[in-house]
Amino acid sequence: MSLLGKAGRAPAQESGFTAHQAGVDRLLASYRAIPPDANVRLAKKTSNLFRARARTTAPGLDVSGLTQVIAVDPEARTADVAGMTTYEDLVATTLRYGLAPLVVPQLKTITLGGAVTGLGIESTSFRNGLPHESVLEIDVLTGAGEIVTATRDGEHADLFRGFPNSYGTLGYSTRLKIELEQVEPYVALRHIRFHDLRELEAAMVAIIAERAWDGERVDYLDGVVFTADESYLVLGRQTDEPGPVSDYTGMDIFYRSIQHDSKQPKRDRLTIHDYLWRWDTDWFWCSRAFGAQNPTIRRFWPKQYRRSSFYWKLIALDHKYAIGDKIEARHGNPPRERVVQDIEVPIERTADFVEWFLRDIPIEPIWLCPLRLRDTEGERPWPLYPLEPDRTYVNVGFWSAVPTTPGQPEGAANRAIERKVSELDGHKSLYSDAYYDQDEFAALYYGGDTYSSLKKRYDPDSRLLDLYSKAVQRK
């Protein structure tokens, strides 16, 4: 398999592709070493999945050579990137050229391959869609043990379309060629407060239609709901205008900075780097669970550990040793149910969902992020996560836990959320716990016969888990 034609490559690019090929060779060798009856998993140090998984003693896939940006073409505004490259490393490279991926998910250790096969989103998604929509071509290690190159119109166009939301059940990306966009060095922010969720919903509709608010361009759009009568949209505009910038990597906390009582927008400025990672320092607001937002504790919390990947390690310890449940038991409280989810509903149902959620699921704050698919060729162009083209959705993110109720089935709150999302013609991401029965799951995520056809073609011996086994049965 030839990665790319060599004509026109600079020496540094050639070196990058040579090193990448060595990493691919190690990956293939490790795949062949996994027993045929063992589950295939990645051997990597970080993860942004919140599903518990069955343990395995089988060796994992060696992806140690697939963690680098292979090459950047600043004139074409493209990058060739190894599948396990984190967005932290990808952005650090592209910003040197004044470029960034079209969508940069919020957490530094999310990998490009993970965002494509598991879906990702951020505040450019109202104009740039989802990460997989800026992929030009992708090399995939299939369940058959082969590396194939999938493009929109090539021999493996079915895999190109079916790879998003397949979560490694059709294969693993080894290289992705993606589009980049030019960015300015700063982002000017406006925090707009709303006292009514339906007014906020209407404002999102208007901003997305006009790409502007109150006569000022909007390049980035997301929001936070604290209560039914306190919510905000955060509007960002790229700029090269020099001036002071804020820093939310120290004592100040970004999500708290957006709150205000004024009828006028609250303004702020960040460097483009700090804007892209504004949520990572405190894992949105989840660092409060560890006391990291307590000023006294924060002062002595090492700065290098104020990042999502470290908090995730603390969560992993809690999952392993049930620390939280033991603490609750000491206080005479029942165990807590983890409710860590991102869902999408049509924009006109946003207020309906959030009002229900605030009433029935006691978690706050809530993140909002509008999105529209870029690709409108044909009906539902990404079959395993079938959002409608030419329709605006809002991602609603909530990440916490709620008390369990004796007599209720496991995952009662998550099940209620799944029912509500389906009722509102929405979809739920699969990076965390899911409780669908097999028929309902297939109707929602298999794209009719699409998934079974892809499994037969690219994983004929079922070396890889199927999507239901992985996402719901936690295998």
GROMACS .gro file of C-alpha atoms in nm:
model
  475
    1MET     CA    1   0.000   0.000   0.000
    2SER     CA    2   0.139   0.337  -0.101
    3LEU     CA    3   0.062   0.615   0.143
    4LEU     CA    4   0.097   0.900  -0.106
    5GLY     CA    5   0.287   0.978  -0.419
    6LYS     CA    6   0.637   1.105  -0.338
    7ALA     CA    7   0.650   1.374  -0.605
    8GLY     CA    8   0.692   1.720  -0.465
    9ARG     CA    9   0.761   1.620  -0.105
   10ALA     CA   10   1.006   1.826   0.096
   11PRO     CA   11   1.279   1.632   0.283
   12ALA     CA   12   1.104   1.689   0.617
   13GLN     CA   13   0.780   1.552   0.472
   14GLU     CA   14   0.960   1.251   0.332
   15SER     CA   15   1.111   1.185   0.674
   16GLY     CA   16   0.768   1.212   0.833
   17PHE     CA   17   0.615   0.958   0.595
   18THR     CA   18   0.909   0.720   0.643
   19ALA     CA   19   0.871   0.730   1.021
   20HIS     CA   20   0.497   0.685   0.984
   21GLN     CA   21   0.540   0.376   0.767
   22ALA     CA   22   0.761   0.223   1.037
   23GLY     CA   23   0.480   0.284   1.285
   24VAL     CA   24   0.230   0.119   1.053
   25ASP     CA   25   0.458  -0.183   1.024
   26ARG     CA   26   0.470  -0.218   1.403
   27LEU     CA   27   0.093  -0.187   1.419
   28LEU     CA   28   0.047  -0.467   1.165
   29ALA     CA   29   0.291  -0.692   1.350
   30SER     CA   30   0.105  -0.638   1.676
   31TYR     CA   31  -0.229  -0.711   1.508
   32ARG     CA   32  -0.099  -1.045   1.381
   33ALA     CA   33   0.022  -1.130   1.733
   34ILE     CA   34  -0.327  -1.101   1.887
   35PRO     CA   35  -0.494  -1.443   1.921
   36PRO     CA   36  -0.786  -1.484   1.677
   37ASP     CA   37  -1.035  -1.534   1.961
   38ALA     CA   38  -0.921  -1.231   2.166
   39ASN     CA   39  -1.077  -0.885   2.164
   40VAL     CA   40  -0.872  -0.633   1.968
   41ARG     CA   41  -0.793  -0.315   2.161
   42LEU     CA   42  -0.556  -0.024   2.135
   43ALA     CA   43  -0.255  -0.027   2.364
   44LYS     CA   44  -0.251   0.342   2.453
   45LYS     CA   45  -0.212   0.539   2.774
   46THR     CA   46  -0.502   0.782   2.747
   47SER     CA   47  -0.871   0.751   2.670
   48ASN     CA   48  -1.171   0.979   2.661
   49LEU     CA   49  -1.426   0.698   2.675
   50PHE     CA   50  -1.648   0.670   2.981
   51ARG     CA   51  -1.769   0.317   2.925
   52ALA     CA   52  -1.651   0.046   3.160
   53ARG     CA   53  -1.506  -0.245   2.964
   54ALA     CA   54  -1.444  -0.611   3.033
   55ARG     CA   55  -1.083  -0.685   3.117
   56THR     CA   56  -0.859  -0.874   2.879
   57THR     CA   57  -0.515  -1.032   2.902
   58ALA     CA   58  -0.456  -1.023   2.527
   59PRO     CA   59  -0.189  -0.786   2.395
   60GLY     CA   60  -0.311  -0.460   2.246
   61LEU     CA   61  -0.242  -0.292   1.916
   62ASP     CA   62   0.092  -0.113   1.915
   63VAL     CA   63   0.004   0.242   1.811
   64SER     CA   64   0.321   0.398   1.953
   65GLY     CA   65   0.438   0.496   1.605
   66LEU     CA   66   0.111   0.661   1.506
   67THR     CA   67   0.116   0.971   1.725
   68GLN     CA   68   0.269   1.241   1.505
   69VAL     CA   69   0.173   1.503   1.250
   70ILE     CA   70   0.327   1.358   0.934
   71ALA     CA   71   0.320   1.665   0.713
   72VAL     CA   72   0.148   2.004   0.675
   73ASP     CA   73   0.089   2.170   0.338
   74PRO     CA   74   0.028   2.536   0.426
   75GLU     CA   75  -0.055   2.633   0.068
   76ALA     CA   76  -0.317   2.363   0.018
   77ARG     CA   77  -0.423   2.401   0.384
   78THR     CA   78  -0.410   2.029   0.450
   79ALA     CA   79  -0.233   1.803   0.694
   80ASP     CA   80  -0.146   1.433   0.694
   81VAL     CA   81  -0.183   1.311   1.050
   82ALA     CA   82  -0.128   0.974   1.216
   83GLY     CA   83  -0.447   0.833   1.365
   84MET     CA   84  -0.343   0.845   1.731
   85THR     CA   85  -0.215   1.203   1.721
   86THR     CA   86  -0.374   1.413   1.992
   87TYR     CA   87  -0.538   1.740   1.906
   88GLU     CA   88  -0.294   1.903   2.149
   89ASP     CA   89  -0.002   1.799   1.927
   90LEU     CA   90  -0.194   1.861   1.605
   91VAL     CA   91  -0.289   2.217   1.701
   92ALA     CA   92   0.062   2.293   1.827
   93THR     CA   93   0.191   2.206   1.479
   94THR     CA   94  -0.072   2.375   1.264
   95LEU     CA   95  -0.075   2.702   1.461
   96ARG     CA   96   0.286   2.757   1.353
   97TYR     CA   97   0.143   2.813   1.005
   98GLY     CA   98  -0.153   3.021   1.123
   99LEU     CA   99  -0.380   2.723   1.056
  100ALA     CA  100  -0.610   2.502   1.262
  101PRO     CA  101  -0.831   2.197   1.203
  102LEU     CA  102  -1.183   2.297   1.101
  103VAL     CA  103  -1.317   2.151   1.427
  104VAL     CA  104  -1.100   2.117   1.740
  105PRO     CA  105  -1.273   1.907   2.010
  106GLN     CA  106  -1.252   2.052   2.358
  107LEU     CA  107  -1.003   1.819   2.530
  108LYS     CA  108  -0.633   1.802   2.451
  109THR     CA  109  -0.588   1.425   2.452
  110ILE     CA  110  -0.872   1.347   2.213
  111THR     CA  111  -0.707   1.195   1.909
  112LEU     CA  112  -0.788   1.281   1.551
  113GLY     CA  113  -0.873   0.919   1.475
  114GLY     CA  114  -1.090   0.902   1.786
  115ALA     CA  115  -1.281   1.216   1.694
  116VAL     CA  116  -1.354   1.076   1.348
  117THR     CA  117  -1.455   0.723   1.445
  118GLY     CA  118  -1.630   0.837   1.765
  119LEU     CA  119  -1.750   1.184   1.661
  120GLY     CA  120  -1.634   1.518   1.798
  121ILE     CA  121  -1.775   1.867   1.814
  122GLU     CA  122  -1.686   2.222   1.909
  123SER     CA  123  -1.783   2.586   1.866
  124THR     CA  124  -1.703   2.591   1.492
  125SER     CA  125  -1.951   2.309   1.427
  126PHE     CA  126  -2.234   2.547   1.337
  127ARG     CA  127  -2.030   2.637   1.025
  128ASN     CA  128  -1.781   2.349   0.984
  129GLY     CA  129  -1.986   2.047   1.087
  130LEU     CA  130  -1.811   1.753   1.257
  131PRO     CA  131  -1.444   1.644   1.239
  132HIS     CA  132  -1.503   1.361   0.992
  133GLU     CA  133  -1.644   1.607   0.738
  134SER     CA  134  -1.304   1.771   0.688
  135VAL     CA  135  -1.132   1.436   0.619
  136LEU     CA  136  -1.013   1.405   0.258
  137GLU     CA  137  -0.879   1.050   0.281
  138ILE     CA  138  -0.818   0.798   0.551
  139ASP     CA  139  -0.601   0.487   0.583
  140VAL     CA  140  -0.776   0.218   0.789
  141LEU     CA  141  -0.647  -0.105   0.940
  142THR     CA  142  -0.953  -0.324   0.883
  143GLY     CA  143  -1.063  -0.631   1.073
  144ALA     CA  144  -0.926  -0.834   0.783
  145GLY     CA  145  -0.577  -0.712   0.878
  146GLU     CA  146  -0.535  -0.498   0.568
  147ILE     CA  147  -0.461  -0.127   0.529
  148VAL     CA  148  -0.703   0.034   0.284
  149THR     CA  149  -0.724   0.397   0.176
  150ALA     CA  150  -1.080   0.528   0.185
  151THR     CA  151  -1.190   0.842   0.004
  152ARG     CA  152  -1.523   1.000  -0.071
  153ASP     CA  153  -1.543   0.864  -0.426
  154GLY     CA  154  -1.293   0.578  -0.437
  155GLU     CA  155  -1.309   0.201  -0.413
  156HIS     CA  156  -1.368   0.218  -0.039
  157ALA     CA  157  -1.617   0.505  -0.036
  158ASP     CA  158  -1.855   0.285   0.165
  159LEU     CA  159  -1.599   0.266   0.447
  160PHE     CA  160  -1.530   0.639   0.419
  161ARG     CA  161  -1.900   0.705   0.482
  162GLY     CA  162  -1.947   0.433   0.741
  163PHE     CA  163  -1.637   0.493   0.951
  164PRO     CA  164  -1.778   0.785   1.158
  165ASN     CA  165  -1.945   0.653   1.475
  166SER     CA  166  -1.811   0.301   1.421
  167TYR     CA  167  -1.586   0.322   1.731
  168GLY     CA  168  -1.316   0.087   1.606
  169THR     CA  169  -1.559  -0.188   1.510
  170LEU     CA  170  -1.476  -0.154   1.139
  171GLY     CA  171  -1.108  -0.079   1.187
  172TYR     CA  172  -0.861   0.179   1.314
  173SER     CA  173  -0.735   0.484   1.130
  174THR     CA  174  -0.360   0.495   1.074
  175ARG     CA  175  -0.345   0.817   0.867
  176LEU     CA  176  -0.593   1.092   0.793
  177LYS     CA  177  -0.555   1.375   0.545
  178ILE     CA  178  -0.763   1.668   0.666
  179GLU     CA  179  -0.854   2.020   0.563
  180LEU     CA  180  -0.726   2.313   0.769
  181GLU     CA  181  -0.848   2.672   0.794
  182GLN     CA  182  -0.665   2.997   0.849
  183VAL     CA  183  -0.698   3.147   1.196
  184GLU     CA  184  -0.605   3.482   1.347
  185PRO     CA  185  -0.390   3.508   1.662
  186TYR     CA  186  -0.673   3.620   1.893
  187VAL     CA  187  -1.041   3.553   1.961
  188ALA     CA  188  -1.265   3.836   2.085
  189LEU     CA  189  -1.549   3.702   2.299
  190ARG     CA  190  -1.896   3.824   2.386
  191HIS     CA  191  -2.092   3.653   2.663
  192ILE     CA  192  -2.465   3.711   2.607
  193ARG     CA  193  -2.694   3.641   2.902
  194PHE     CA  194  -3.049   3.506   2.865
  195HIS     CA  195  -3.320   3.474   3.128
  196ASP     CA  196  -3.539   3.251   2.913
  197LEU     CA  197  -3.434   2.933   2.733
  198ARG     CA  198  -3.665   2.997   2.438
  199GLU     CA  199  -3.505   3.336   2.382
  200LEU     CA  200  -3.165   3.166   2.385
  201GLU     CA  201  -3.292   2.909   2.133
  202ALA     CA  202  -3.421   3.184   1.905
  203ALA     CA  203  -3.090   3.370   1.930
  204MET     CA  204  -2.899   3.060   1.819
  205VAL     CA  205  -3.126   3.027   1.515
  206ALA     CA  206  -3.063   3.390   1.421
  207ILE     CA  207  -2.685   3.372   1.472
  208ILE     CA  208  -2.651   3.058   1.261
  209ALA     CA  209  -2.857   3.212   0.981
  210GLU     CA  210  -2.667   3.541   0.978
  211ARG     CA  211  -2.324   3.429   1.104
  212ALA     CA  212  -2.342   3.750   1.308
  213TRP     CA  213  -2.503   3.904   1.615
  214ASP     CA  214  -2.579   4.271   1.664
  215GLY     CA  215  -2.377   4.358   1.354
  216GLU     CA  216  -2.061   4.172   1.459
  217ARG     CA  217  -1.933   3.857   1.288
  218VAL     CA  218  -1.952   3.526   1.478
  219ASP     CA  219  -1.684   3.264   1.406
  220TYR     CA  220  -1.735   3.051   1.719
  221LEU     CA  221  -2.060   2.969   1.899
  222ASP     CA  222  -2.139   2.765   2.208
  223GLY     CA  223  -2.324   2.820   2.534
  224VAL     CA  224  -2.375   2.727   2.897
  225VAL     CA  225  -2.696   2.677   3.094
  226PHE     CA  226  -2.666   2.725   3.469
  227THR     CA  227  -3.039   2.738   3.550
  228ALA     CA  228  -3.361   2.787   3.357
  229ASP     CA  229  -3.329   3.163   3.404
  230GLU     CA  230  -2.951   3.195   3.371
  231SER     CA  231  -2.796   3.085   3.044
  232TYR     CA  232  -2.535   3.227   2.809
  233LEU     CA  233  -2.419   3.216   2.452
  234VAL     CA  234  -2.046   3.266   2.402
  235LEU     CA  235  -1.974   3.432   2.067
  236GLY     CA  236  -1.619   3.440   1.933
  237ARG     CA  237  -1.470   3.647   1.654
  238GLN     CA  238  -1.122   3.591   1.513
  239THR     CA  239  -0.905   3.902   1.515
  240ASP     CA  240  -0.546   4.013   1.466
  241GLU     CA  241  -0.600   4.327   1.675
  242PRO     CA  242  -0.333   4.347   1.948
  243GLY     CA  243  -0.434   4.399   2.307
  244PRO     CA  244  -0.453   4.241   2.653
  245VAL     CA  245  -0.574   3.881   2.687
  246SER     CA  246  -0.712   3.677   2.974
  247ASP     CA  247  -0.552   3.362   3.116
  248TYR     CA  248  -0.772   3.083   3.252
  249THR     CA  249  -0.493   2.835   3.319
  250GLY     CA  250  -0.423   2.980   3.664
  251MET     CA  251  -0.655   3.090   3.942
  252ASP     CA  252  -0.929   3.223   3.713
  253ILE     CA  253  -1.185   2.975   3.580
  254PHE     CA  254  -1.327   3.015   3.231
  255TYR     CA  255  -1.686   2.902   3.281
  256ARG     CA  256  -1.722   3.131   3.582
  257SER     CA  257  -1.588   3.421   3.379
  258ILE     CA  258  -1.887   3.421   3.146
  259GLN     CA  259  -2.142   3.491   3.420
  260HIS     CA  260  -2.275   3.844   3.465
  261ASP     CA  261  -2.594   4.039   3.538
  262SER     CA  262  -2.566   4.311   3.275
  263LYS     CA  263  -2.805   4.350   2.982
  264GLN     CA  264  -2.498   4.428   2.772
  265PRO     CA  265  -2.258   4.155   2.658
  266LYS     CA  266  -1.956   4.088   2.874
  267ARG     CA  267  -1.642   4.106   2.660
  268ASP     CA  268  -1.316   3.914   2.684
  269ARG     CA  269  -1.017   3.820   2.469
  270LEU     CA  270  -0.802   3.509   2.444
  271THR     CA  271  -0.517   3.396   2.225
  272ILE     CA  272  -0.633   3.145   1.966
  273HIS     CA  273  -0.436   2.875   2.150
  274ASP     CA  274  -0.599   2.951   2.484
  275TYR     CA  275  -0.941   2.980   2.323
  276LEU     CA  276  -0.917   2.634   2.167
  277TRP     CA  277  -0.821   2.486   2.506
  278ARG     CA  278  -1.037   2.710   2.726
  279TRP     CA  279  -1.238   2.411   2.852
  280ASP     CA  280  -0.949   2.174   2.912
  281THR     CA  281  -0.795   2.334   3.224
  282ASP     CA  282  -1.103   2.252   3.431
  283TRP     CA  283  -1.251   1.978   3.212
  284PHE     CA  284  -1.533   2.226   3.151
  285TRP     CA  285  -1.648   2.249   3.518
  286CYS     CA  286  -1.582   1.892   3.629
  287SER     CA  287  -1.259   1.980   3.814
  288ARG     CA  288  -1.479   2.101   4.100
  289ALA     CA  289  -1.548   1.737   4.188
  290PHE     CA  290  -1.182   1.709   4.294
  291GLY     CA  291  -1.173   2.038   4.484
  292ALA     CA  292  -0.957   2.198   4.215
  293GLN     CA  293  -1.182   2.505   4.203
  294ASN     CA  294  -1.145   2.572   4.574
  295PRO     CA  295  -0.908   2.873   4.579
  296THR     CA  296  -0.696   2.731   4.860
  297ILE     CA  297  -0.656   2.392   4.694
  298ARG     CA  298  -0.615   2.543   4.349
  299ARG     CA  299  -0.327   2.760   4.465
  300PHE     CA  300  -0.126   2.449   4.551
  301TRP     CA  301  -0.255   2.225   4.268
  302PRO     CA  302   0.038   2.189   4.025
  303LYS     CA  303  -0.043   2.373   3.703
  304GLN     CA  304   0.067   2.079   3.486
  305TYR     CA  305  -0.206   1.871   3.650
  306ARG     CA  306  -0.484   2.120   3.576
  307ARG     CA  307  -0.588   1.941   3.259
  308SER     CA  308  -0.853   1.695   3.150
  309SER     CA  309  -0.619   1.398   3.111
  310PHE     CA  310  -0.519   1.413   3.479
  311TYR     CA  311  -0.877   1.445   3.601
  312TRP     CA  312  -0.963   1.145   3.384
  313LYS     CA  313  -0.699   0.942   3.570
  314LEU     CA  314  -0.868   1.034   3.898
  315ILE     CA  315  -1.201   0.922   3.756
  316ALA     CA  316  -1.043   0.593   3.645
  317LEU     CA  317  -0.923   0.533   4.001
  318ASP     CA  318  -1.273   0.600   4.130
  319HIS     CA  319  -1.417   0.350   3.882
  320LYS     CA  320  -1.159   0.089   3.980
  321TYR     CA  321  -1.198   0.120   4.357
  322ALA     CA  322  -1.555   0.263   4.386
  323ILE     CA  323  -1.419   0.545   4.602
  324GLY     CA  324  -1.719   0.772   4.550
  325ASP     CA  325  -1.973   0.504   4.638
  326LYS     CA  326  -1.780   0.415   4.954
  327ILE     CA  327  -1.782   0.778   5.062
  328GLU     CA  328  -2.156   0.803   4.995
  329ALA     CA  329  -2.215   0.483   5.196
  330ARG     CA  330  -2.031   0.628   5.494
  331HIS     CA  331  -2.280   0.913   5.491
  332GLY     CA  332  -2.573   0.674   5.461
  333ASN     CA  333  -2.638   0.761   5.097
  334PRO     CA  334  -2.706   0.524   4.806
  335PRO     CA  335  -2.454   0.483   4.523
  336ARG     CA  336  -2.464   0.742   4.247
  337GLU     CA  337  -2.539   0.681   3.881
  338ARG     CA  338  -2.291   0.824   3.636
  339VAL     CA  339  -2.461   1.051   3.381
  340VAL     CA  340  -2.189   1.149   3.135
  341GLN     CA  341  -2.344   1.210   2.797
  342ASP     CA  342  -2.359   1.425   2.485
  343ILE     CA  343  -2.681   1.425   2.287
  344GLU     CA  344  -2.809   1.612   1.983
  345VAL     CA  345  -3.162   1.741   1.933
  346PRO     CA  346  -3.300   1.958   1.652
  347ILE     CA  347  -3.244   2.321   1.741
  348GLU     CA  348  -3.617   2.389   1.769
  349ARG     CA  349  -3.638   2.124   2.046
  350THR     CA  350  -3.346   2.258   2.249
  351ALA     CA  351  -3.556   2.442   2.507
  352ASP     CA  352  -3.794   2.144   2.533
  353PHE     CA  353  -3.508   1.909   2.616
  354VAL     CA  354  -3.324   2.144   2.853
  355GLU     CA  355  -3.640   2.232   3.046
  356TRP     CA  356  -3.716   1.862   3.089
  357PHE     CA  357  -3.357   1.787   3.185
  358LEU     CA  358  -3.335   2.061   3.449
  359ARG     CA  359  -3.661   1.938   3.599
  360ASP     CA  360  -3.593   1.563   3.596
  361ILE     CA  361  -3.212   1.521   3.603
  362PRO     CA  362  -3.050   1.739   3.873
  363ILE     CA  363  -2.725   1.825   3.692
  364GLU     CA  364  -2.584   2.169   3.612
  365PRO     CA  365  -2.422   2.341   3.430
  366ILE     CA  366  -2.506   2.211   3.083
  367TRP     CA  367  -2.306   2.277   2.766
  368LEU     CA  368  -2.472   2.374   2.438
  369CYS     CA  369  -2.305   2.353   2.097
  370PRO     CA  370  -2.498   2.402   1.769
  371LEU     CA  371  -2.401   2.205   1.458
  372ARG     CA  372  -2.495   2.165   1.094
  373LEU     CA  373  -2.353   1.903   0.862
  374ARG     CA  374  -2.131   2.043   0.587
  375ASP     CA  375  -2.196   1.751   0.356
  376THR     CA  376  -2.537   1.774   0.194
  377GLU     CA  377  -2.482   1.530  -0.093
  378GLY     CA  378  -2.768   1.286  -0.075
  379GLU     CA  379  -2.988   1.191   0.218
  380ARG     CA  380  -2.820   1.129   0.554
  381PRO     CA  381  -2.463   1.110   0.422
  382TRP     CA  382  -2.314   0.950   0.737
  383PRO     CA  383  -2.530   0.639   0.789
  384LEU     CA  384  -2.414   0.528   1.135
  385TYR     CA  385  -2.504   0.865   1.291
  386PRO     CA  386  -2.788   0.980   1.069
  387LEU     CA  387  -2.827   1.353   1.125
  388GLU     CA  388  -3.036   1.519   0.857
  389PRO     CA  389  -2.855   1.740   0.606
  390ASP     CA  390  -2.965   2.104   0.593
  391ARG     CA  391  -3.097   2.082   0.948
  392THR     CA  392  -2.949   2.248   1.257
  393TYR     CA  393  -2.900   2.049   1.578
  394VAL     CA  394  -2.775   2.144   1.921
  395ASN     CA  395  -2.539   1.921   2.114
  396VAL     CA  396  -2.625   1.917   2.484
  397GLY     CA  397  -2.346   1.797   2.712
  398PHE     CA  398  -2.383   1.702   3.078
  399TRP     CA  399  -2.124   1.524   3.286
  400SER     CA  400  -2.188   1.431   3.648
  401ALA     CA  401  -2.373   1.175   3.861
  402VAL     CA  402  -2.713   1.153   4.031
  403PRO     CA  403  -2.833   0.955   4.334
  404THR     CA  404  -2.978   0.614   4.256
  405THR     CA  405  -3.328   0.523   4.372
  406PRO     CA  406  -3.388   0.180   4.531
  407GLY     CA  407  -3.601  -0.040   4.307
  408GLN     CA  408  -3.511   0.146   3.990
  409PRO     CA  409  -3.332  -0.045   3.712
  410GLU     CA  410  -2.963   0.009   3.651
  411GLY     CA  411  -2.905   0.329   3.458
  412ALA     CA  412  -3.251   0.470   3.527
  413ALA     CA  413  -3.152   0.833   3.458
  414ASN     CA  414  -2.960   0.740   3.142
  415ARG     CA  415  -3.253   0.533   3.018
  416ALA     CA  416  -3.487   0.827   3.074
  417ILE     CA  417  -3.252   1.051   2.875
  418GLU     CA  418  -3.239   0.800   2.590
  419ARG     CA  419  -3.620   0.791   2.575
  420LYS     CA  420  -3.647   1.170   2.577
  421VAL     CA  421  -3.384   1.214   2.307
  422SER     CA  422  -3.562   0.966   2.079
  423GLU     CA  423  -3.894   1.137   2.149
  424LEU     CA  424  -3.745   1.467   2.031
  425ASP     CA  425  -3.596   1.313   1.712
  426GLY     CA  426  -3.242   1.340   1.846
  427HIS     CA  427  -2.933   1.120   1.875
  428LYS     CA  428  -2.695   1.022   2.151
  429SER     CA  429  -2.318   0.984   2.128
  430LEU     CA  430  -2.180   0.643   2.226
  431TYR     CA  431  -1.863   0.730   2.418
  432SER     CA  432  -2.033   0.658   2.751
  433ASP     CA  433  -2.296   0.425   2.899
  434ALA     CA  434  -2.584   0.319   2.675
  435TYR     CA  435  -2.886   0.101   2.762
  436TYR     CA  436  -3.075   0.046   2.434
  437ASP     CA  437  -3.209  -0.299   2.350
  438GLN     CA  438  -3.056  -0.455   2.042
  439ASP     CA  439  -3.340  -0.382   1.799
  440GLU     CA  440  -3.371  -0.017   1.898
  441PHE     CA  441  -2.995   0.028   1.881
  442ALA     CA  442  -2.981  -0.122   1.533
  443ALA     CA  443  -3.259   0.108   1.415
  444LEU     CA  444  -3.076   0.412   1.551
  445TYR     CA  445  -2.713   0.338   1.462
  446TYR     CA  446  -2.683   0.071   1.190
  447GLY     CA  447  -2.814   0.268   0.893
  448GLY     CA  448  -3.042  -0.012   0.778
  449ASP     CA  449  -2.822  -0.280   0.618
  450THR     CA  450  -2.519  -0.050   0.596
  451TYR     CA  451  -2.339  -0.165   0.908
  452SER     CA  452  -2.382  -0.538   0.846
  453SER     CA  453  -2.258  -0.493   0.488
  454LEU     CA  454  -1.951  -0.305   0.608
  455LYS     CA  455  -1.874  -0.571   0.870
  456LYS     CA  456  -1.896  -0.846   0.608
  457ARG     CA  457  -1.664  -0.662   0.371
  458TYR     CA  458  -1.404  -0.524   0.613
  459ASP     CA  459  -1.422  -0.765   0.908
  460PRO     CA  460  -1.532  -1.096   0.751
  461ASP     CA  461  -1.398  -1.311   1.037
  462SER     CA  462  -1.540  -1.087   1.313
  463ARG     CA  463  -1.199  -1.011   1.459
  464LEU     CA  464  -1.339  -0.682   1.589
  465LEU     CA  465  -1.632  -0.640   1.825
  466ASP     CA  466  -1.960  -0.525   1.676
  467LEU     CA  467  -2.094  -0.184   1.772
  468TYR     CA  468  -2.370  -0.307   2.004
  469SER     CA  469  -2.131  -0.534   2.194
  470LYS     CA  470  -1.887  -0.248   2.239
  471ALA     CA  471  -2.120   0.044   2.308
  472VAL     CA  472  -2.395  -0.121   2.512
  473GLN     CA  473  -2.264  -0.454   2.638
  474ARG     CA  474  -1.927  -0.294   2.734
  475LYS     CA  475  -1.718  -0.578   2.596
   0.00000   0.00000   0.00000
